[in-house]
């Protein structure tokens, strides 16, 4: 799927979530070694899941499937937010780095929610056009 004439790699929401992944990897770089297969891995997987699900949604043929992947990406953002807070609670992240990461998460949430609203509106418009075509053909 393209948004307008843009491939997914040119979507602001995909670019921003891609940048978030980089920051998450930097933030978890100094987590304890014993957490390598614990919270470190989970945070990284949650972060990677966000732009990956946006891309997968854009590649689906069914608009309903596409939307489902965008919702999964949004869920991963909330999961990541929780894991960052838990990392702070466990003293793996300092307050400053937590605030910076949460700011990026919030920015990504706004972009993704806006993209989902746009996409749902696009689907509704197409449904209305299809309904009009059916009515006109009767």
Coordinates of N, CA and C in Angstrom, one line a residue:
X1 N 0.8 -1.2 0.0 CA 0.0 0.0 0.0 C 0.9 1.2 0.0
X2 N 0.4 2.2 -0.7 CA 1.1 3.5 -0.6 C 0.1 4.5 0.0
X3 N 0.7 5.5 0.7 CA -0.1 6.6 1.2 C 0.0 7.7 0.2
X4 N -1.0 8.0 -0.6 CA -0.9 8.9 -1.7 C 0.0 8.2 -2.7
X5 N 1.0 8.9 -3.0 CA 2.0 8.3 -4.0 C 3.3 7.8 -3.3
X6 N 3.3 7.8 -2.0 CA 4.5 7.5 -1.2 C 4.6 6.0 -0.9
X7 N 5.7 5.4 -1.1 CA 5.9 4.1 -0.5 C 6.1 4.2 1.0
X8 N 5.9 3.1 1.8 CA 5.9 3.2 3.2 C 7.2 3.8 3.8
X9 N 8.3 3.6 3.1 CA 9.6 4.1 3.5 C 9.7 5.6 3.5
X10 N 8.7 6.2 2.9 CA 8.7 7.7 2.9 C 7.7 8.3 3.8
X11 N 6.9 7.4 4.5 CA 5.9 7.9 5.5 C 6.6 8.4 6.7
X12 N 6.2 9.6 7.2 CA 6.7 10.2 8.4 C 6.6 9.2 9.6
X13 N 5.5 8.5 9.7 CA 5.3 7.6 10.8 C 6.3 6.5 10.8
X14 N 6.6 6.0 9.6 CA 7.6 4.9 9.5 C 9.0 5.4 9.8
X15 N 9.3 6.6 9.3 CA 10.7 7.1 9.5 C 10.9 7.4 11.0
X16 N 9.9 8.0 11.7 CA 10.0 8.3 13.1 C 10.1 7.1 13.9
X17 N 9.4 6.0 13.6 CA 9.4 4.8 14.4 C 10.8 4.1 14.2
X18 N 11.3 4.2 13.0 CA 12.6 3.7 12.7 C 13.7 4.4 13.5
X19 N 13.6 5.7 13.7 CA 14.5 6.4 14.5 C 14.3 6.0 16.0
X20 N 13.1 5.7 16.4 CA 12.9 5.2 17.8 C 13.6 3.9 18.0
X21 N 13.6 3.0 17.1 CA 14.3 1.7 17.2 C 15.8 2.0 17.5
X22 N 16.4 2.9 16.8 CA 17.8 3.2 17.0 C 18.1 3.7 18.4
X23 N 17.2 4.6 18.9 CA 17.3 5.2 20.2 C 17.2 4.1 21.3
X24 N 16.2 3.2 21.1 CA 16.0 2.1 22.0 C 17.2 1.2 22.1
X25 N 17.8 0.9 21.0 CA 19.0 0.0 21.0 C 20.2 0.8 21.7
X26 N 20.3 2.1 21.5 CA 21.3 2.8 22.3 C 21.0 2.8 23.8
X27 N 19.7 3.0 24.1 CA 19.3 3.0 25.5 C 19.5 1.7 26.2
X28 N 19.4 0.6 25.5 CA 19.5 -0.7 26.2 C 21.0 -1.3 26.1
X29 N 21.8 -0.6 25.4 CA 23.2 -1.0 25.2 C 23.9 -1.4 26.5
X30 N 23.6 -0.6 27.5 CA 24.3 -0.8 28.8 C 23.5 -1.5 29.9
X31 N 22.4 -2.1 29.5 CA 21.6 -2.9 30.4 C 22.5 -4.1 30.9
X32 N 22.2 -4.6 32.1 CA 23.0 -5.7 32.6 C 23.0 -6.9 31.6
X33 N 24.1 -7.6 31.6 CA 24.3 -8.8 30.7 C 23.2 -9.8 31.0
X34 N 22.9 -10.0 32.3 CA 21.9 -11.0 32.7 C 20.5 -10.7 32.2
X35 N 20.3 -9.5 31.7 CA 19.0 -9.2 31.1 C 19.0 -9.3 29.6
X36 N 20.1 -9.8 29.0 CA 20.2 -9.9 27.5 C 19.0 -10.7 26.9
X37 N 18.6 -11.7 27.6 CA 17.5 -12.5 27.1 C 16.2 -12.2 27.8
X38 N 16.2 -11.2 28.7 CA 15.1 -10.7 29.4 C 14.5 -9.4 28.9
X39 N 14.5 -8.4 29.7 CA 13.9 -7.2 29.4 C 14.6 -6.5 28.2
X40 N 15.9 -6.6 28.1 CA 16.6 -6.0 27.0 C 16.1 -6.5 25.7
X41 N 16.0 -7.8 25.5 CA 15.5 -8.5 24.3 C 14.1 -8.1 24.0
X42 N 13.3 -8.0 25.1 CA 11.8 -7.7 24.9 C 11.6 -6.3 24.5
X43 N 12.4 -5.3 25.0 CA 12.3 -3.9 24.6 C 12.7 -3.8 23.2
X44 N 13.8 -4.4 22.8 CA 14.2 -4.3 21.4 C 13.2 -4.9 20.5
X45 N 12.7 -6.1 20.8 CA 11.7 -6.7 19.9 C 10.4 -5.8 19.8
X46 N 10.0 -5.2 20.9 CA 8.8 -4.4 20.9 C 9.1 -3.2 19.9
X47 N 10.3 -2.6 20.1 CA 10.6 -1.4 19.2 C 10.7 -1.8 17.8
X48 N 11.3 -2.9 17.4 CA 11.5 -3.3 16.0 C 10.1 -3.7 15.5
X49 N 9.2 -4.2 16.3 CA 7.9 -4.5 15.8 C 7.1 -3.3 15.3
X50 N 7.3 -2.2 15.8 CA 6.5 -1.0 15.4 C 6.7 -0.6 13.9
X51 N 7.9 -0.3 13.4 CA 8.0 0.0 12.0 C 7.8 -1.2 11.1
X52 N 8.1 -2.4 11.7 CA 7.9 -3.6 10.9 C 6.4 -3.9 10.6
X53 N 5.5 -3.6 11.6 CA 4.1 -3.8 11.4 C 3.5 -2.7 10.5
X54 N 4.1 -1.5 10.6 CA 3.6 -0.5 9.7 C 3.9 -0.9 8.3
X55 N 5.1 -1.4 8.0 CA 5.5 -1.8 6.7 C 4.7 -3.0 6.2
X56 N 4.5 -4.0 7.1 CA 3.7 -5.1 6.8 C 2.2 -4.7 6.4
X57 N 1.7 -3.8 7.2 CA 0.3 -3.3 6.9 C 0.3 -2.7 5.6
X58 N 1.3 -1.9 5.2 CA 1.3 -1.3 3.9 C 1.4 -2.3 2.8
X59 N 2.0 -3.4 3.1 CA 2.1 -4.5 2.0 C 0.9 -5.4 1.9
X60 N -0.1 -5.3 2.7 CA -1.2 -6.1 2.6 C -2.2 -5.7 1.5
X61 N -2.9 -6.7 0.9 CA -3.8 -6.4 -0.2 C -5.2 -6.0 0.4
X62 N -5.5 -6.5 1.6 CA -6.8 -6.2 2.2 C -6.7 -5.0 3.1
X63 N -7.5 -3.9 2.9 CA -7.5 -2.8 3.7 C -7.7 -3.1 5.2
X64 N -8.6 -4.1 5.4 CA -8.9 -4.5 6.8 C -7.6 -5.1 7.4
X65 N -6.9 -5.9 6.7 CA -5.6 -6.5 7.2 C -4.6 -5.4 7.5
X66 N -4.5 -4.4 6.5 CA -3.6 -3.3 6.7 C -3.9 -2.6 8.0
X67 N -5.1 -2.3 8.3 CA -5.5 -1.6 9.5 C -5.1 -2.4 10.7
X68 N -5.3 -3.7 10.7 CA -5.0 -4.6 11.8 C -3.5 -4.5 12.2
X69 N -2.6 -4.5 11.1 CA -1.2 -4.3 11.4 C -0.9 -3.0 12.0
X70 N -1.6 -1.9 11.6 CA -1.3 -0.6 12.2 C -1.7 -0.6 13.6
X71 N -2.8 -1.3 13.9 CA -3.2 -1.4 15.3 C -2.2 -2.2 16.2
X72 N -1.6 -3.3 15.6 CA -0.6 -4.0 16.3 C 0.6 -3.1 16.5
X73 N 1.0 -2.3 15.6 CA 2.1 -1.4 15.8 C 1.8 -0.5 16.9
X74 N 0.6 0.0 17.0 CA 0.2 0.9 18.1 C 0.3 0.2 19.5
X75 N -0.2 -1.1 19.5 CA -0.1 -1.9 20.7 C 1.4 -2.1 21.1
X76 N 2.3 -2.2 20.2 CA 3.7 -2.4 20.5 C 4.3 -1.1 21.1
X77 N 3.8 0.0 20.6 CA 4.2 1.3 21.2 C 3.9 1.4 22.7
X78 N 2.6 1.0 23.0 CA 2.2 1.0 24.4 C 3.0 -0.1 25.2
X79 N 3.3 -1.2 24.6 CA 4.1 -2.2 25.3 C 5.5 -1.7 25.6
X80 N 6.1 -1.0 24.6 CA 7.4 -0.4 24.7 C 7.4 0.6 25.8
X81 N 6.4 1.4 25.9 CA 6.3 2.5 26.9 C 6.4 1.9 28.3
X82 N 5.6 0.8 28.5 CA 5.6 0.1 29.8 C 7.0 -0.5 30.1
X83 N 7.6 -1.1 29.1 CA 8.9 -1.7 29.4 C 10.0 -0.7 29.7
X84 N 9.9 0.5 29.1 CA 10.8 1.6 29.4 C 10.6 2.0 30.9
X85 N 9.4 2.2 31.3 CA 9.1 2.6 32.7 C 9.6 1.5 33.6
X86 N 9.4 0.2 33.3 CA 9.9 -0.8 34.1 C 11.4 -0.8 34.2
X87 N 12.0 -0.5 33.1 CA 13.5 -0.4 33.1 C 14.0 0.7 34.0
X88 N 13.3 1.8 34.0 CA 13.6 2.8 35.0 C 13.4 2.3 36.4
X89 N 12.3 1.7 36.7 CA 12.0 1.1 38.0 C 13.1 0.2 38.5
X90 N 13.7 -0.6 37.5 CA 14.8 -1.5 37.8 C 16.1 -0.9 37.8
X91 N 16.2 0.4 37.7 CA 17.4 1.3 37.6 C 18.3 1.0 36.5
X92 N 17.7 0.5 35.4 CA 18.5 0.2 34.2 C 18.6 1.5 33.3
X93 N 17.6 2.4 33.5 CA 17.5 3.7 32.7 C 17.5 4.8 33.7
X94 N 18.2 5.9 33.5 CA 18.1 7.0 34.3 C 16.9 7.9 33.9
X95 N 16.5 8.8 34.8 CA 15.3 9.6 34.5 C 15.4 10.4 33.2
X96 N 16.6 10.9 32.9 CA 16.8 11.7 31.7 C 16.6 10.9 30.5
X97 N 17.2 9.7 30.5 CA 17.0 8.8 29.3 C 15.6 8.3 29.2
X98 N 15.0 8.0 30.3 CA 13.6 7.6 30.3 C 12.7 8.7 29.7
X99 N 12.9 9.9 30.1 CA 12.1 11.0 29.6 C 12.3 11.2 28.1
X100 N 13.5 11.1 27.7 CA 13.8 11.3 26.2 C 13.1 10.2 25.4
X101 N 13.2 8.9 25.9 CA 12.6 7.8 25.2 C 11.1 7.9 25.2
X102 N 10.5 8.3 26.3 CA 9.1 8.5 26.4 C 8.6 9.6 25.5
X103 N 9.4 10.7 25.4 CA 9.0 11.7 24.5 C 9.0 11.2 23.0
X104 N 9.9 10.4 22.6 CA 9.9 9.8 21.3 C 8.7 8.9 21.1
X105 N 8.4 8.1 22.1 CA 7.3 7.2 22.1 C 6.0 8.0 21.9
X106 N 5.8 9.1 22.6 CA 4.6 9.9 22.5 C 4.5 10.5 21.1
X107 N 5.6 11.0 20.6 CA 5.6 11.6 19.2 C 5.2 10.5 18.2
X108 N 5.7 9.3 18.4 CA 5.3 8.2 17.5 C 3.9 7.8 17.6
X109 N 3.4 7.9 18.8 CA 1.9 7.6 19.1 C 1.1 8.6 18.3
X110 N 1.4 9.8 18.4 CA 0.6 10.9 17.7 C 0.6 10.7 16.2
X111 N 1.8 10.4 15.7 CA 1.9 10.2 14.2 C 1.2 8.9 13.8
X112 N 1.3 7.9 14.6 CA 0.6 6.6 14.2 C -0.9 6.8 14.4
X113 N -1.4 7.4 15.4 CA -2.8 7.6 15.6 C -3.4 8.5 14.4
X114 N -2.6 9.5 14.0 CA -3.0 10.3 12.9 C -3.1 9.5 11.6
X115 N -2.1 8.7 11.4 CA -2.0 7.8 10.2 C -3.2 6.9 10.2
X116 N -3.5 6.3 11.4 CA -4.7 5.3 11.5 C -6.0 6.1 11.2
X117 N -6.1 7.3 11.7 CA -7.3 8.1 11.4 C -7.4 8.4 9.9
X118 N -6.3 8.8 9.3 CA -6.3 9.1 7.9 C -6.7 7.8 7.1
X119 N -6.1 6.7 7.5 CA -6.4 5.4 6.7 C -7.8 5.0 6.9
X120 N -8.4 5.1 8.1 CA -9.8 4.8 8.3 C -10.7 5.7 7.5
X121 N -10.3 7.0 7.4 CA -11.1 7.9 6.6 C -11.0 7.6 5.1
X122 N -9.8 7.2 4.7 CA -9.6 6.7 3.3 C -10.5 5.5 3.0
X123 N -10.5 4.5 3.9 CA -11.4 3.3 3.7 C -12.9 3.7 3.7
X124 N -13.3 4.6 4.6 CA -14.7 5.0 4.6 C -15.0 5.7 3.3
X125 N -14.2 6.6 2.8 CA -14.4 7.3 1.5 C -14.5 6.3 0.4
X126 N -13.7 5.3 0.3 CA -13.7 4.3 -0.7 C -15.0 3.4 -0.6
X127 N -15.4 3.1 0.6 CA -16.7 2.4 0.8 C -17.8 3.1 0.3
X128 N -17.9 4.4 0.6 CA -19.0 5.3 0.2 C -19.0 5.4 -1.4
X129 N -17.8 5.5 -2.0 CA -17.7 5.6 -3.4 C -18.2 4.3 -4.0
X130 N -17.8 3.1 -3.4 CA -18.3 1.8 -3.9 C -19.8 1.7 -3.8
X131 N -20.4 2.2 -2.7 CA -21.8 2.1 -2.5 C -22.5 3.0 -3.5
X132 N -21.9 4.1 -3.8 CA -22.5 5.0 -4.9 C -22.5 4.3 -6.2
X133 N -21.4 3.6 -6.5 CA -21.3 3.0 -7.8 C -22.3 1.8 -7.9
X134 N -22.5 1.1 -6.8 CA -23.5 0.0 -6.8 C -24.9 0.6 -7.0
X135 N -25.2 1.7 -6.3 CA -26.5 2.3 -6.5 C -26.7 2.9 -7.9
X136 N -25.7 3.5 -8.5 CA -25.8 4.0 -9.8 C -25.9 2.9 -10.9
X137 N -25.4 1.7 -10.6 CA -25.5 0.6 -11.5 C -26.8 -0.2 -11.4
X138 N -27.6 0.1 -10.4 CA -28.9 -0.7 -10.2 C -30.0 -0.2 -11.1

